[in-house]
Each structure stands twice: as structure tokens, then as C-alpha cells.
PDB file of C-alpha atoms in Angstrom:
ATOM      1  CA  GLN S   1      89.557 113.764  94.610  1.00  0.00           C
ATOM      2  CA  PRO S   2      92.902 113.170  96.231  1.00  0.00           C
ATOM      3  CA  GLN S   3      94.011 109.663  96.970  1.00  0.00           C
ATOM      4  CA  PRO S   4      94.000 108.738 100.831  1.00  0.00           C
ATOM      5  CA  ARG S   5      97.800 109.077 101.639  1.00  0.00           C
ATOM      6  CA  LYS S   6      99.674 106.571 103.902  1.00  0.00           C
ATOM      7  CA  LYS S   7     101.238 108.209 107.049  1.00  0.00           C
ATOM      8  CA  ILE S   8     104.348 106.857 108.170  1.00  0.00           C
ATOM      9  CA  PRO S   9     105.294 106.378 111.918  1.00  0.00           C
ATOM     10  CA  PHE S  10     107.859 109.124 113.007  1.00  0.00           C
ATOM     11  CA  GLU S  11     111.299 108.192 113.839  1.00  0.00           C
ATOM     12  CA  LYS S  12     111.992 109.035 117.482  1.00  0.00           C
ATOM     13  CA  GLY S  13     112.828 112.668 117.936  1.00  0.00           C
ATOM     14  CA  PHE S  14     111.068 113.689 114.634  1.00  0.00           C
ATOM     15  CA  SER S  15     107.386 114.432 115.548  1.00  0.00           C
ATOM     16  CA  GLN S  16     105.714 117.582 114.912  1.00  0.00           C
ATOM     17  CA  GLN S  17     106.244 118.646 118.536  1.00  0.00           C
ATOM     18  CA  ASP S  18     109.968 117.868 117.913  1.00  0.00           C
ATOM     19  CA  TRP S  19     109.926 120.176 114.702  1.00  0.00           C
ATOM     20  CA  LEU S  20     108.317 123.126 116.691  1.00  0.00           C
ATOM     21  CA  ARG S  21     110.976 122.724 119.592  1.00  0.00           C
ATOM     22  CA  LEU S  22     113.812 122.822 116.876  1.00  0.00           C
ATOM     23  CA  THR S  23     112.145 126.037 115.336  1.00  0.00           C
ATOM     24  CA  ARG S  24     112.050 127.828 118.825  1.00  0.00           C
ATOM     25  CA  ASP S  25     115.905 127.016 119.293  1.00  0.00           C
ATOM     26  CA  PRO S  26     117.696 130.377 118.665  1.00  0.00           C
ATOM     27  CA  ARG S  27     120.897 128.456 117.848  1.00  0.00           C
ATOM     28  CA  GLU S  28     119.517 126.778 114.770  1.00  0.00           C
ATOM     29  CA  ASP S  29     119.905 128.159 111.372  1.00  0.00           C
ATOM     30  CA  LEU S  30     117.238 126.297 109.435  1.00  0.00           C
ATOM     31  CA  ARG S  31     117.437 128.635 106.389  1.00  0.00           C
ATOM     32  CA  GLY S  32     120.934 127.225 105.914  1.00  0.00           C
ATOM     33  CA  LEU S  33     122.246 130.635 104.736  1.00  0.00           C
ATOM     34  CA  GLY S  34     124.406 131.593 107.553  1.00  0.00           C
ATOM     35  CA  LYS S  35     124.187 135.026 109.200  1.00  0.00           C
ATOM     36  CA  GLY S  36     124.229 136.775 105.702  1.00  0.00           C
ATOM     37  CA  GLY S  37     121.061 135.506 104.424  1.00  0.00           C
ATOM     38  CA  HIS S  38     120.053 135.746 100.884  1.00  0.00           C
ATOM     39  CA  ALA S  39     121.088 138.646  98.574  1.00  0.00           C
ATOM     40  CA  ASN S  40     118.218 141.244  98.799  1.00  0.00           C
ATOM     41  CA  GLY S  41     115.598 138.589  99.814  1.00  0.00           C
ATOM     42  CA  LYS S  42     114.841 137.650  96.098  1.00  0.00           C
ATOM     43  CA  VAL S  43     115.312 134.106  94.616  1.00  0.00           C
ATOM     44  CA  THR S  44     115.101 133.131  91.106  1.00  0.00           C
ATOM     45  CA  MET S  45     113.217 129.938  89.845  1.00  0.00           C
ATOM     46  CA  ALA S  46     116.528 128.632  88.369  1.00  0.00           C
ATOM     47  CA  GLU S  47     118.131 128.827  92.003  1.00  0.00           C
ATOM     48  CA  VAL S  48     115.157 126.927  93.551  1.00  0.00           C
ATOM     49  CA  ARG S  49     115.538 124.234  90.841  1.00  0.00           C
ATOM     50  CA  SER S  50     119.236 123.907  91.866  1.00  0.00           C
ATOM     51  CA  HIS S  51     118.234 122.873  95.273  1.00  0.00           C
ATOM     52  CA  ASN S  52     116.391 119.604  94.472  1.00  0.00           C
ATOM     53  CA  THR S  53     117.918 116.769  96.481  1.00  0.00           C
ATOM     54  CA  GLN S  54     117.135 115.502  99.915  1.00  0.00           C
ATOM     55  CA  ASP S  55     120.333 116.788 101.164  1.00  0.00           C
ATOM     56  CA  ASP S  56     119.712 120.260  99.728  1.00  0.00           C
ATOM     57  CA  ALA S  57     116.042 121.013  99.336  1.00  0.00           C
ATOM     58  CA  TRP S  58     114.225 124.237  98.565  1.00  0.00           C
ATOM     59  CA  LEU S  59     110.674 124.628  97.378  1.00  0.00           C
ATOM     60  CA  VAL S  60     108.233 127.489  96.763  1.00  0.00           C
ATOM     61  CA  LEU S  61     104.801 128.079  98.319  1.00  0.00           C
ATOM     62  CA  ASP S  62     102.763 131.218  97.459  1.00  0.00           C
ATOM     63  CA  ARG S  63     105.797 132.833  95.998  1.00  0.00           C
ATOM     64  CA  LYS S  64     107.897 132.312  99.224  1.00  0.00           C
ATOM     65  CA  VAL S  65     110.987 130.155  98.957  1.00  0.00           C
ATOM     66  CA  TYR S  66     111.597 127.630 101.843  1.00  0.00           C
ATOM     67  CA  ASN S  67     114.653 125.617 102.688  1.00  0.00           C
ATOM     68  CA  VAL S  68     112.983 122.238 103.640  1.00  0.00           C
ATOM     69  CA  THR S  69     116.211 120.321 103.941  1.00  0.00           C
ATOM     70  CA  ARG S  70     116.045 119.989 107.739  1.00  0.00           C
ATOM     71  CA  TYR S  71     112.353 119.408 107.682  1.00  0.00           C
ATOM     72  CA  MET S  72     112.370 116.271 105.645  1.00  0.00           C
ATOM     73  CA  ARG S  73     112.386 113.659 108.454  1.00  0.00           C
ATOM     74  CA  PHE S  74     109.625 115.705 110.188  1.00  0.00           C
ATOM     75  CA  HIS S  75     107.303 115.671 107.420  1.00  0.00           C
ATOM     76  CA  PRO S  76     104.110 113.439 108.308  1.00  0.00           C
ATOM     77  CA  GLY S  77     103.824 111.945 104.739  1.00  0.00           C
ATOM     78  CA  GLY S  78     107.585 110.938 104.635  1.00  0.00           C
ATOM     79  CA  VAL S  79     110.421 112.105 102.740  1.00  0.00           C
ATOM     80  CA  ASP S  80     109.261 110.672  99.511  1.00  0.00           C
ATOM     81  CA  TYR S  81     106.127 112.922  99.477  1.00  0.00           C
ATOM     82  CA  LEU S  82     107.773 115.971 100.470  1.00  0.00           C
ATOM     83  CA  MET S  83     110.374 115.411  97.714  1.00  0.00           C
ATOM     84  CA  LYS S  84     107.648 115.688  95.106  1.00  0.00           C
ATOM     85  CA  GLY S  85     107.733 119.538  95.599  1.00  0.00           C
ATOM     86  CA  VAL S  86     111.427 120.034  95.942  1.00  0.00           C
ATOM     87  CA  GLY S  87     113.173 122.230  93.455  1.00  0.00           C
ATOM     88  CA  ARG S  88     109.873 123.703  92.092  1.00  0.00           C
ATOM     89  CA  ASP S  89     106.685 125.631  92.946  1.00  0.00           C
ATOM     90  CA  ALA S  90     104.964 123.205  95.113  1.00  0.00           C
ATOM     91  CA  THR S  91     101.933 125.561  95.983  1.00  0.00           C
ATOM     92  CA  ALA S  92      99.298 123.733  94.123  1.00  0.00           C
ATOM     93  CA  LEU S  93     100.549 120.330  95.154  1.00  0.00           C
ATOM     94  CA  PHE S  94     100.620 121.531  98.856  1.00  0.00           C
ATOM     95  CA  TYR S  95      96.966 122.894  98.658  1.00  0.00           C
ATOM     96  CA  LYS S  96      95.763 119.803  97.120  1.00  0.00           C
ATOM     97  CA  TYR S  97      96.414 117.889 100.448  1.00  0.00           C
ATOM     98  CA  HIS S  98      97.186 120.508 103.207  1.00  0.00           C
ATOM     99  CA  LYS S  99      94.649 123.215 102.727  1.00  0.00           C
ATOM    100  CA  TRP S 100      94.256 123.562 106.509  1.00  0.00           C
ATOM    101  CA  VAL S 101      97.883 123.573 107.265  1.00  0.00           C
ATOM    102  CA  ASN S 102      99.605 126.846 108.009  1.00  0.00           C
ATOM    103  CA  ALA S 103     103.038 126.133 106.335  1.00  0.00           C
ATOM    104  CA  HIS S 104     104.199 129.550 106.548  1.00  0.00           C
ATOM    105  CA  PHE S 105     104.054 129.382 110.225  1.00  0.00           C
ATOM    106  CA  MET S 106     105.539 125.939 110.413  1.00  0.00           C
ATOM    107  CA  LEU S 107     108.429 126.920 107.995  1.00  0.00           C
ATOM    108  CA  GLU S 108     108.913 130.606 108.987  1.00  0.00           C
ATOM    109  CA  LYS S 109     112.406 129.702 110.275  1.00  0.00           C
ATOM    110  CA  CYS S 110     113.251 128.015 106.881  1.00  0.00           C
ATOM    111  CA  PHE S 111     112.388 131.128 104.776  1.00  0.00           C
ATOM    112  CA  VAL S 112     114.926 131.974 102.252  1.00  0.00           C
ATOM    113  CA  GLY S 113     113.396 134.779 100.366  1.00  0.00           C
ATOM    114  CA  PHE S 114     110.579 135.719  97.820  1.00  0.00           C
ATOM    115  CA  LEU S 115     110.469 134.225  94.380  1.00  0.00           C
ATOM    116  CA  GLU S 116     111.311 136.753  91.670  1.00  0.00           C
ATOM    117  CA  GLN S 117     108.290 138.212  90.139  1.00  0.00           C
ATOM    118  CA  SER S 118     109.714 137.423  86.623  1.00  0.00           C
ATOM    119  CA  SER S 119     110.371 133.784  87.583  1.00  0.00           C
ATOM    120  CA  SER S 120     108.165 130.915  86.807  1.00  0.00           C
ATOM    121  CA  GLU S 121     108.191 127.370  86.582  1.00  0.00           C
TER     122      GLU S 121
END
């Protein structure tokens, strides 16, 4: 049974509505990769592990790699909770607390690429 988690109050300008507004802005590069994108859409687990700080945060959900750096301050549980999944495959941790959340929709503009099939944690 998961522990009840404490939600933190959002900073002004960092609600889920603000996040949705940001993701709809065509000028924003939430992937953080520039116009070139990622080479052939494949990402190794070693590369994911190297993006493991609050200022450079990638994680894996269902073999999809997301750059969640810009999402940090929007996360309802706060930065500390999101950091638990950064730099690794966060799929099990995510579904433990968020079975009902469509993260792939929320993070679609943060999509970096697919985890290489041979990569594992």
C-alpha cells in the first residue's frame, strides 16, 4: 500500500494549467535538443543515467525517454519526488503512484526518443 504523499502548493505560474499552456506554445523546446532532435530516436540507458540532476533531468516511462527538466517545478508532488525517477527507468515508480495519469500526453513535448531495446537499468 503506497504511503499517502504530501502535495505541495504550486508556485505562482507553475500549476498544471500553466504546464499545459507552456506545452502548447510552439516557441518552446521542451525536449531541450534544439531543432536537430536526437540521433535516430534511440537513447541508451547510459545516456539517460547521465541526465540525473535537477538542471538536466531525463527519465524513462514505458521505454520512452523524456526530458523532464522544465517540468520539475510543475510536478504536484514537488521536485524531490520527481527526482526519485530521474536518470533511470521510472516506469514502476510512476505507476505505483499515478496509474490514472496519462504522462505520455502530459510530457509529449518532452519526448527525446525510445530507449534502445538492449538497454536496461
